mmCIF file of C-alpha atoms in Angstrom:
data_model
loop_
_atom_site.group_PDB
_atom_site.id
_atom_site.type_symbol
_atom_site.label_atom_id
_atom_site.label_comp_id
_atom_site.label_asym_id
_atom_site.label_seq_id
_atom_site.Cartn_x
_atom_site.Cartn_y
_atom_site.Cartn_z
ATOM 1 C CA UNK A 1 0.024 -0.024 -0.005
ATOM 2 C CA UNK A 2 2.948 2.348 0.631
ATOM 3 C CA UNK A 3 3.763 2.275 -3.113
ATOM 4 C CA UNK A 4 0.139 3.067 -3.985
ATOM 5 C CA UNK A 5 0.189 6.008 -1.609
ATOM 6 C CA UNK A 6 3.365 7.374 -3.214
ATOM 7 C CA UNK A 7 1.926 6.991 -6.707
ATOM 8 C CA UNK A 8 -1.335 8.613 -5.685
ATOM 9 C CA UNK A 9 0.586 11.592 -4.188
ATOM 10 C CA UNK A 10 2.248 12.143 -7.619
ATOM 11 C CA UNK A 11 -0.801 11.402 -9.758
ATOM 12 C CA UNK A 12 -3.311 13.576 -7.782
ATOM 13 C CA UNK A 13 -1.406 16.571 -6.393
ATOM 14 C CA UNK A 14 -4.517 18.775 -5.983
ATOM 15 C CA UNK A 15 -6.062 16.181 -3.735
ATOM 16 C CA UNK A 16 -2.961 16.325 -1.591
ATOM 17 C CA UNK A 17 -3.368 20.051 -0.913
ATOM 18 C CA UNK A 18 -0.922 21.324 -3.511
ATOM 19 C CA UNK A 19 -1.375 24.861 -4.896
ATOM 20 C CA UNK A 20 0.728 26.973 -7.178
ATOM 21 C CA UNK A 21 3.656 24.902 -8.406
ATOM 22 C CA UNK A 22 2.063 21.462 -8.993
ATOM 23 C CA UNK A 23 3.968 18.426 -10.338
ATOM 24 C CA UNK A 24 2.893 17.221 -13.764
ATOM 25 C CA UNK A 25 -0.329 15.228 -13.561
ATOM 26 C CA UNK A 26 -0.785 11.752 -14.964
ATOM 27 C CA UNK A 27 -3.099 11.464 -17.991
ATOM 28 C CA UNK A 28 -6.623 10.305 -17.250
ATOM 29 C CA UNK A 29 -6.063 6.744 -18.415
ATOM 30 C CA UNK A 30 -3.139 6.242 -15.987
ATOM 31 C CA UNK A 31 -5.014 7.920 -13.157
ATOM 32 C CA UNK A 32 -7.975 5.569 -13.870
ATOM 33 C CA UNK A 33 -5.663 2.558 -13.801
ATOM 34 C CA UNK A 34 -4.185 3.676 -10.460
ATOM 35 C CA UNK A 35 -7.626 4.146 -8.949
ATOM 36 C CA UNK A 36 -8.700 0.722 -10.147
ATOM 37 C CA UNK A 37 -5.697 -0.816 -8.326
ATOM 38 C CA UNK A 38 -6.882 0.930 -5.183
ATOM 39 C CA UNK A 39 -10.409 -0.451 -5.718
ATOM 40 C CA UNK A 40 -8.952 -3.883 -6.130
ATOM 41 C CA UNK A 41 -6.971 -3.309 -2.868
ATOM 42 C CA UNK A 42 -10.217 -2.485 -1.032
ATOM 43 C CA UNK A 43 -11.992 -5.500 -2.466
ATOM 44 C CA UNK A 44 -9.136 -7.813 -1.520
ATOM 45 C CA UNK A 45 -8.879 -6.449 2.021
ATOM 46 C CA UNK A 46 -12.325 -6.119 3.558
ATOM 47 C CA UNK A 47 -12.636 -3.974 6.682
ATOM 48 C CA UNK A 48 -13.343 -6.033 9.798
ATOM 49 C CA UNK A 49 -12.452 -5.884 13.464
ATOM 50 C CA UNK A 50 -8.944 -7.335 12.882
ATOM 51 C CA UNK A 51 -8.060 -5.098 9.980
ATOM 52 C CA UNK A 52 -9.924 -1.939 11.006
ATOM 53 C CA UNK A 53 -6.863 -0.099 12.445
ATOM 54 C CA UNK A 54 -4.496 -0.464 9.431
ATOM 55 C CA UNK A 55 -7.249 -0.389 6.746
ATOM 56 C CA UNK A 56 -9.017 2.688 8.102
ATOM 57 C CA UNK A 57 -5.709 4.518 8.300
ATOM 58 C CA UNK A 58 -5.130 3.829 4.601
ATOM 59 C CA UNK A 59 -8.766 4.805 3.759
ATOM 60 C CA UNK A 60 -8.756 7.930 5.780
ATOM 61 C CA UNK A 61 -5.353 9.285 4.860
ATOM 62 C CA UNK A 62 -4.917 8.347 1.259
ATOM 63 C CA UNK A 63 -8.069 7.032 -0.382
ATOM 64 C CA UNK A 64 -10.810 9.280 1.042
ATOM 65 C CA UNK A 65 -9.090 12.488 -0.294
ATOM 66 C CA UNK A 66 -9.431 11.021 -3.849
ATOM 67 C CA UNK A 67 -13.224 10.528 -3.612
ATOM 68 C CA UNK A 68 -14.018 13.194 -6.194
ATOM 69 C CA UNK A 69 -11.544 11.518 -8.571
ATOM 70 C CA UNK A 70 -13.121 8.112 -8.128
ATOM 71 C CA UNK A 71 -16.530 9.717 -8.950
ATOM 72 C CA UNK A 72 -15.032 11.376 -12.019
ATOM 73 C CA UNK A 73 -13.045 8.524 -13.450
ATOM 74 C CA UNK A 74 -14.675 5.353 -12.008
ATOM 75 C CA UNK A 75 -18.281 6.432 -11.237
ATOM 76 C CA UNK A 76 -19.683 2.901 -11.271
ATOM 77 C CA UNK A 77 -17.138 1.636 -8.724
ATOM 78 C CA UNK A 78 -16.904 4.741 -6.473
ATOM 79 C CA UNK A 79 -19.544 3.208 -4.184
ATOM 80 C CA UNK A 80 -16.871 0.695 -3.018
ATOM 81 C CA UNK A 81 -14.797 3.665 -1.854
ATOM 82 C CA UNK A 82 -17.756 5.375 -0.184
ATOM 83 C CA UNK A 83 -18.662 2.186 1.646
ATOM 84 C CA UNK A 84 -15.121 1.937 3.014
ATOM 85 C CA UNK A 85 -15.162 5.517 4.153
ATOM 86 C CA UNK A 86 -18.466 5.032 5.872
ATOM 87 C CA UNK A 87 -17.233 1.976 7.708
ATOM 88 C CA UNK A 88 -14.222 3.978 8.985
ATOM 89 C CA UNK A 89 -16.160 7.060 10.096
ATOM 90 C CA UNK A 90 -16.836 7.415 13.878
ATOM 91 C CA UNK A 91 -20.478 6.684 14.677
ATOM 92 C CA UNK A 92 -21.056 9.891 16.702
ATOM 93 C CA UNK A 93 -20.629 13.578 16.052
ATOM 94 C CA UNK A 94 -20.674 15.630 12.921
ATOM 95 C CA UNK A 95 -17.513 16.389 10.976
ATOM 96 C CA UNK A 96 -16.980 19.401 8.839
ATOM 97 C CA UNK A 97 -17.221 18.795 5.106
ATOM 98 C CA UNK A 98 -13.726 18.470 3.775
ATOM 99 C CA UNK A 99 -14.677 20.586 0.805
ATOM 100 C CA UNK A 100 -15.040 23.475 3.291
ATOM 101 C CA UNK A 101 -11.437 22.979 4.537
ATOM 102 C CA UNK A 102 -8.802 24.596 2.409
ATOM 103 C CA UNK A 103 -5.845 25.818 4.431
ATOM 104 C CA UNK A 104 -3.528 24.093 6.950
ATOM 105 C CA UNK A 105 -5.163 26.093 9.733
ATOM 106 C CA UNK A 106 -8.645 24.822 8.615
ATOM 107 C CA UNK A 107 -7.499 21.205 8.834
ATOM 108 C CA UNK A 108 -5.689 21.732 12.125
ATOM 109 C CA UNK A 109 -8.781 23.339 13.638
ATOM 110 C CA UNK A 110 -10.884 20.388 12.525
ATOM 111 C CA UNK A 111 -8.292 17.987 13.920
ATOM 112 C CA UNK A 112 -8.238 19.712 17.305
ATOM 113 C CA UNK A 113 -11.955 19.073 17.820
ATOM 114 C CA UNK A 114 -11.873 15.480 16.578
ATOM 115 C CA UNK A 115 -11.802 12.616 19.031
ATOM 116 C CA UNK A 116 -11.567 9.752 16.500
ATOM 117 C CA UNK A 117 -7.847 9.092 16.024
ATOM 118 C CA UNK A 118 -8.110 7.952 12.403
ATOM 119 C CA UNK A 119 -10.012 11.018 11.351
ATOM 120 C CA UNK A 120 -7.790 13.318 13.385
ATOM 121 C CA UNK A 121 -4.726 11.744 11.692
ATOM 122 C CA UNK A 122 -6.238 12.391 8.294
ATOM 123 C CA UNK A 123 -6.948 16.060 9.106
ATOM 124 C CA UNK A 124 -3.403 16.552 10.445
ATOM 125 C CA UNK A 125 -1.871 14.938 7.347
ATOM 126 C CA UNK A 126 -4.020 17.073 5.102
ATOM 127 C CA UNK A 127 -2.895 20.124 7.055
ATOM 128 C CA UNK A 128 0.699 19.114 6.527
ATOM 129 C CA UNK A 129 0.225 18.604 2.767
ATOM 130 C CA UNK A 130 -1.482 21.994 2.566
ATOM 131 C CA UNK A 131 1.489 23.614 4.332
ATOM 132 C CA UNK A 132 3.866 21.921 1.931
ATOM 133 C CA UNK A 133 1.874 23.194 -1.010
ATOM 134 C CA UNK A 134 2.183 26.675 0.393
ATOM 135 C CA UNK A 135 5.945 26.107 0.977
ATOM 136 C CA UNK A 136 5.516 26.608 4.689
ATOM 137 C CA UNK A 137 7.997 23.857 5.412
ATOM 138 C CA UNK A 138 8.393 24.652 9.093
ATOM 139 C CA UNK A 139 4.685 24.129 9.673
ATOM 140 C CA UNK A 140 4.512 20.958 7.519
ATOM 141 C CA UNK A 141 7.342 19.274 9.398
ATOM 142 C CA UNK A 142 6.072 20.513 12.772
ATOM 143 C CA UNK A 143 2.749 18.794 12.038
ATOM 144 C CA UNK A 144 4.360 15.547 10.876
ATOM 145 C CA UNK A 145 6.821 15.446 13.787
ATOM 146 C CA UNK A 146 4.046 16.220 16.215
ATOM 147 C CA UNK A 147 2.119 13.010 15.343
ATOM 148 C CA UNK A 148 2.160 10.391 18.030
ATOM 149 C CA UNK A 149 3.927 7.027 17.648
ATOM 150 C CA UNK A 150 0.533 5.399 17.252
ATOM 151 C CA UNK A 151 -0.466 7.844 14.491
ATOM 152 C CA UNK A 152 2.765 7.206 12.621
ATOM 153 C CA UNK A 153 2.416 3.444 12.850
ATOM 154 C CA UNK A 154 -1.230 3.650 11.665
ATOM 155 C CA UNK A 155 0.083 5.208 8.436
ATOM 156 C CA UNK A 156 1.853 1.915 7.621
ATOM 157 C CA UNK A 157 5.187 3.257 6.602
ATOM 158 C CA UNK A 158 3.867 6.324 4.795
ATOM 159 C CA UNK A 159 4.870 8.764 7.509
ATOM 160 C CA UNK A 160 8.494 7.924 6.901
ATOM 161 C CA UNK A 161 8.153 8.108 3.138
ATOM 162 C CA UNK A 162 6.609 11.554 3.269
ATOM 163 C CA UNK A 163 9.085 12.787 5.898
ATOM 164 C CA UNK A 164 12.182 12.101 3.769
ATOM 165 C CA UNK A 165 10.452 12.960 0.490
ATOM 166 C CA UNK A 166 9.323 16.315 1.745
ATOM 167 C CA UNK A 167 12.744 16.991 3.228
ATOM 168 C CA UNK A 168 14.380 16.441 -0.163
ATOM 169 C CA UNK A 169 11.767 18.680 -1.792
ATOM 170 C CA UNK A 170 12.209 21.517 0.661
ATOM 171 C CA UNK A 171 16.021 21.214 0.424
ATOM 172 C CA UNK A 172 15.915 21.542 -3.316
ATOM 173 C CA UNK A 173 13.839 24.685 -3.021
ATOM 174 C CA UNK A 174 16.185 26.211 -0.510
ATOM 175 C CA UNK A 175 19.268 25.242 -2.522
ATOM 176 C CA UNK A 176 17.896 26.744 -5.779
ATOM 177 C CA UNK A 177 17.213 29.973 -3.920
ATOM 178 C CA UNK A 178 20.656 30.028 -2.398
ATOM 179 C CA UNK A 179 19.441 29.601 1.150
ATOM 180 C CA UNK A 180 21.998 26.967 2.099
ATOM 181 C CA UNK A 181 21.786 27.450 5.878
ATOM 182 C CA UNK A 182 18.034 26.648 5.805
ATOM 183 C CA UNK A 183 18.771 23.700 3.503
ATOM 184 C CA UNK A 184 21.156 22.269 6.075
ATOM 185 C CA UNK A 185 18.674 22.872 8.905
ATOM 186 C CA UNK A 186 16.032 20.904 6.975
ATOM 187 C CA UNK A 187 18.397 17.985 6.589
ATOM 188 C CA UNK A 188 19.452 18.073 10.212
ATOM 189 C CA UNK A 189 15.862 18.085 11.451
ATOM 190 C CA UNK A 190 14.833 14.886 9.698
ATOM 191 C CA UNK A 191 15.110 11.722 11.866
ATOM 192 C CA UNK A 192 18.569 10.248 11.735
ATOM 193 C CA UNK A 193 17.571 6.991 10.083
ATOM 194 C CA UNK A 194 15.892 8.931 7.281
ATOM 195 C CA UNK A 195 18.731 11.478 6.710
ATOM 196 C CA UNK A 196 20.694 9.440 4.111
ATOM 197 C CA UNK A 197 17.554 8.659 2.152
ATOM 198 C CA UNK A 198 16.559 12.348 2.057
ATOM 199 C CA UNK A 199 20.036 13.416 0.977
ATOM 200 C CA UNK A 200 20.221 10.720 -1.742
ATOM 201 C CA UNK A 201 16.797 11.719 -3.011
ATOM 202 C CA UNK A 202 17.786 15.379 -3.007
ATOM 203 C CA UNK A 203 20.919 14.703 -5.001
ATOM 204 C CA UNK A 204 19.074 12.508 -7.478
ATOM 205 C CA UNK A 205 16.299 15.034 -8.216
ATOM 206 C CA UNK A 206 18.484 18.125 -8.295
ATOM 207 C CA UNK A 207 18.963 19.644 -11.737
ATOM 208 C CA UNK A 208 21.558 22.290 -10.981
ATOM 209 C CA UNK A 209 23.175 24.496 -13.679
ATOM 210 C CA UNK A 210 26.451 23.303 -15.183
ATOM 211 C CA UNK A 211 28.400 26.183 -13.575
ATOM 212 C CA UNK A 212 26.968 25.508 -10.082
ATOM 213 C CA UNK A 213 29.410 25.321 -7.194
ATOM 214 C CA UNK A 214 29.705 21.591 -6.348
ATOM 215 C CA UNK A 215 31.217 21.982 -2.824
ATOM 216 C CA UNK A 216 27.937 21.886 -0.810
ATOM 217 C CA UNK A 217 26.714 18.975 -2.951
ATOM 218 C CA UNK A 218 29.932 17.007 -2.431
ATOM 219 C CA UNK A 219 29.532 17.539 1.319
ATOM 220 C CA UNK A 220 25.885 16.329 1.231
ATOM 221 C CA UNK A 221 27.005 13.281 -0.830
ATOM 222 C CA UNK A 222 29.819 12.421 1.557
ATOM 223 C CA UNK A 223 27.509 12.716 4.528
ATOM 224 C CA UNK A 224 24.859 10.553 2.854
ATOM 225 C CA UNK A 225 27.438 7.797 2.160
ATOM 226 C CA UNK A 226 28.717 7.822 5.762
ATOM 227 C CA UNK A 227 25.169 7.741 7.129
ATOM 228 C CA UNK A 228 24.171 4.953 4.712
ATOM 229 C CA UNK A 229 27.098 2.801 5.777
ATOM 230 C CA UNK A 230 26.078 3.228 9.431
ATOM 231 C CA UNK A 231 22.379 2.666 8.802
ATOM 232 C CA UNK A 232 20.610 -0.284 10.308
ATOM 233 C CA UNK A 233 18.069 -0.435 7.541
ATOM 234 C CA UNK A 234 17.445 -3.833 5.911
ATOM 235 C CA UNK A 235 20.257 -4.993 3.542
ATOM 236 C CA UNK A 236 18.004 -5.084 0.498
ATOM 237 C CA UNK A 237 16.908 -1.489 1.158
ATOM 238 C CA UNK A 238 20.527 -0.502 1.635
ATOM 239 C CA UNK A 239 21.412 -2.154 -1.678
ATOM 240 C CA UNK A 240 18.676 -0.129 -3.483
ATOM 241 C CA UNK A 241 19.843 3.114 -1.903
ATOM 242 C CA UNK A 242 23.461 2.481 -2.794
ATOM 243 C CA UNK A 243 22.340 2.032 -6.442
ATOM 244 C CA UNK A 244 20.247 5.196 -6.193
ATOM 245 C CA UNK A 245 23.244 7.281 -5.024
ATOM 246 C CA UNK A 246 25.610 5.796 -7.608
ATOM 247 C CA UNK A 247 24.791 8.343 -10.387
ATOM 248 C CA UNK A 248 25.363 11.255 -8.001
ATOM 249 C CA UNK A 249 28.642 9.688 -6.855
ATOM 250 C CA UNK A 250 29.877 9.376 -10.416
ATOM 251 C CA UNK A 251 28.856 12.989 -11.004
ATOM 252 C CA UNK A 252 30.457 14.661 -7.932
ATOM 253 C CA UNK A 253 32.936 12.085 -6.469
ATOM 254 C CA UNK A 254 33.840 9.688 -9.320
ATOM 255 C CA UNK A 255 36.755 8.214 -7.366
ATOM 256 C CA UNK A 256 34.262 6.900 -4.787
ATOM 257 C CA UNK A 257 31.998 5.210 -7.278
ATOM 258 C CA UNK A 258 33.758 1.836 -7.196
ATOM 259 C CA UNK A 259 33.437 1.734 -3.410
ATOM 260 C CA UNK A 260 29.718 2.506 -3.610
ATOM 261 C CA UNK A 261 29.121 -0.274 -6.184
ATOM 262 C CA UNK A 262 31.051 -2.789 -4.017
ATOM 263 C CA UNK A 263 29.036 -1.732 -0.952
ATOM 264 C CA UNK A 264 25.843 -2.233 -2.904
ATOM 265 C CA UNK A 265 26.837 -5.759 -3.973
ATOM 266 C CA UNK A 266 27.947 -6.613 -0.369
ATOM 267 C CA UNK A 267 24.590 -5.508 0.948
ATOM 268 C CA UNK A 268 22.799 -7.538 -1.769
ATOM 269 C CA UNK A 269 24.757 -10.676 -0.926
ATOM 270 C CA UNK A 270 23.882 -10.334 2.708
ATOM 271 C CA UNK A 271 20.121 -9.721 2.131
ATOM 272 C CA UNK A 272 17.957 -12.632 3.128
ATOM 273 C CA UNK A 273 15.228 -11.487 0.723
ATOM 274 C CA UNK A 274 17.473 -10.782 -2.254
ATOM 275 C CA UNK A 275 15.400 -12.983 -4.510
ATOM 276 C CA UNK A 276 12.843 -10.166 -4.478
ATOM 277 C CA UNK A 277 15.146 -7.985 -6.519
ATOM 278 C CA UNK A 278 13.590 -7.261 -9.989
ATOM 279 C CA UNK A 279 16.432 -5.996 -12.172
ATOM 280 C CA UNK A 280 14.040 -5.119 -14.948
ATOM 281 C CA UNK A 281 12.500 -2.394 -12.764
ATOM 282 C CA UNK A 282 15.737 -0.434 -12.471
ATOM 283 C CA UNK A 283 17.334 -1.462 -15.778
ATOM 284 C CA UNK A 284 17.045 1.995 -17.372
ATOM 285 C CA UNK A 285 18.371 3.725 -14.255
ATOM 286 C CA UNK A 286 21.345 1.487 -13.435
ATOM 287 C CA UNK A 287 22.778 0.833 -16.909
ATOM 288 C CA UNK A 288 24.043 4.302 -17.620
ATOM 289 C CA UNK A 289 25.890 4.780 -14.363
ATOM 290 C CA UNK A 290 27.596 1.399 -14.742
ATOM 291 C CA UNK A 291 28.644 2.129 -18.316
ATOM 292 C CA UNK A 292 30.243 5.391 -17.058
ATOM 293 C CA UNK A 293 32.487 3.494 -14.627
ATOM 294 C CA UNK A 294 35.702 1.542 -15.085
ATOM 295 C CA UNK A 295 34.656 -1.579 -16.918
ATOM 296 C CA UNK A 296 36.928 -3.907 -14.926
ATOM 297 C CA UNK A 297 35.475 -2.629 -11.604
ATOM 298 C CA UNK A 298 31.899 -3.223 -12.897
ATOM 299 C CA UNK A 299 32.777 -6.721 -14.188
ATOM 300 C CA UNK A 300 34.396 -7.719 -10.925
ATOM 301 C CA UNK A 301 31.539 -6.276 -8.894
ATOM 302 C CA UNK A 302 28.931 -8.100 -10.852
ATOM 303 C CA UNK A 303 30.904 -11.300 -10.902
ATOM 304 C CA UNK A 304 30.927 -11.144 -7.019
ATOM 305 C CA UNK A 305 27.075 -11.243 -6.859
ATOM 306 C CA UNK A 306 26.284 -14.632 -5.372
ATOM 307 C CA UNK A 307 22.788 -15.064 -6.772
ATOM 308 C CA UNK A 308 23.238 -16.338 -10.312
ATOM 309 C CA UNK A 309 19.831 -14.967 -11.600
ATOM 310 C CA UNK A 310 20.601 -11.442 -10.500
ATOM 311 C CA UNK A 311 24.118 -11.669 -11.863
ATOM 312 C CA UNK A 312 22.851 -12.819 -15.243
ATOM 313 C CA UNK A 313 20.115 -10.160 -15.368
ATOM 314 C CA UNK A 314 22.556 -7.384 -14.646
ATOM 315 C CA UNK A 315 24.822 -8.568 -17.428
ATOM 316 C CA UNK A 316 21.852 -8.597 -19.779
ATOM 317 C CA UNK A 317 20.987 -5.035 -18.740
ATOM 318 C CA UNK A 318 24.542 -3.946 -19.523
ATOM 319 C CA UNK A 319 24.645 -5.777 -22.784
ATOM 320 C CA UNK A 320 21.407 -4.100 -23.932
ATOM 321 C CA UNK A 321 22.656 -0.704 -22.961
ATOM 322 C CA UNK A 322 25.988 -1.269 -24.697
ATOM 323 C CA UNK A 323 24.182 -2.347 -27.892
ATOM 324 C CA UNK A 324 21.998 0.834 -27.844
ATOM 325 C CA UNK A 325 25.155 2.947 -27.455
ATOM 326 C CA UNK A 326 26.754 1.268 -30.406
ATOM 327 C CA UNK A 327 23.680 1.786 -32.579
ATOM 328 C CA UNK A 328 23.676 5.526 -31.790
#
């Protein structure tokens, strides 16, 4: 469900409280397909006494805000969503119509008078997204960080995703406006276990001018690599983030690239769930960085992968990319 939440955040920015500078929206056919997946998720996971906590958190925080989109794109199936919302609503009291709530203050006021934790969490999250849309980063992070442990856990991993993703987004905005002190404060304020992820995401998304001063970016990269090595995240996650930071390493610290690739492979070999790796999913992203590196380092690193299927798939990815280069 965490992946669905992230996709919905990108596909329906207006429903997430964004105003002004809005990321490009998906075309209607892709939005419709995404909503259908969420319908399938609801049908496959009926709300009952055992599932109410986790399911109602998903419904309240991430599905209910898209109700108007369900009615627009999947009108015949929108009743499934409405039924799920109804099951998750508290039986007593009247809530303000969300259509009447526009600003972060509106949602916070609604949350302050709400006793139902799931609904209160939804209002607070909508307040945070509204603050992010208005580029009031201090307020957005203050709301997220103010959520209780129970509220964060009820969001089923999405709290962490939004915390590092919004940190990267705010840092990019500050960097592009030359406000480096505020950028550093944003990074320092994110929980320690999310700092390397936020910094790697920041570097990967940043499209700075060619004549930009690389010094602050090199420092962020070095910090991210140190923090990633120290991280206690699962080995498979660490492997994926090492691959994610590899292009930035080649760009800003090429001498460190071989060490990053070797660390990625070491993490992969230690991962108990490494068979879950789908090399096809990241083929387009990993091929170019590997081709930019010393070929002997790449060959040795791939040869040291202990799982034969992944080793073979990566070689095929590189072969396909090499052939495309030769054709061009």
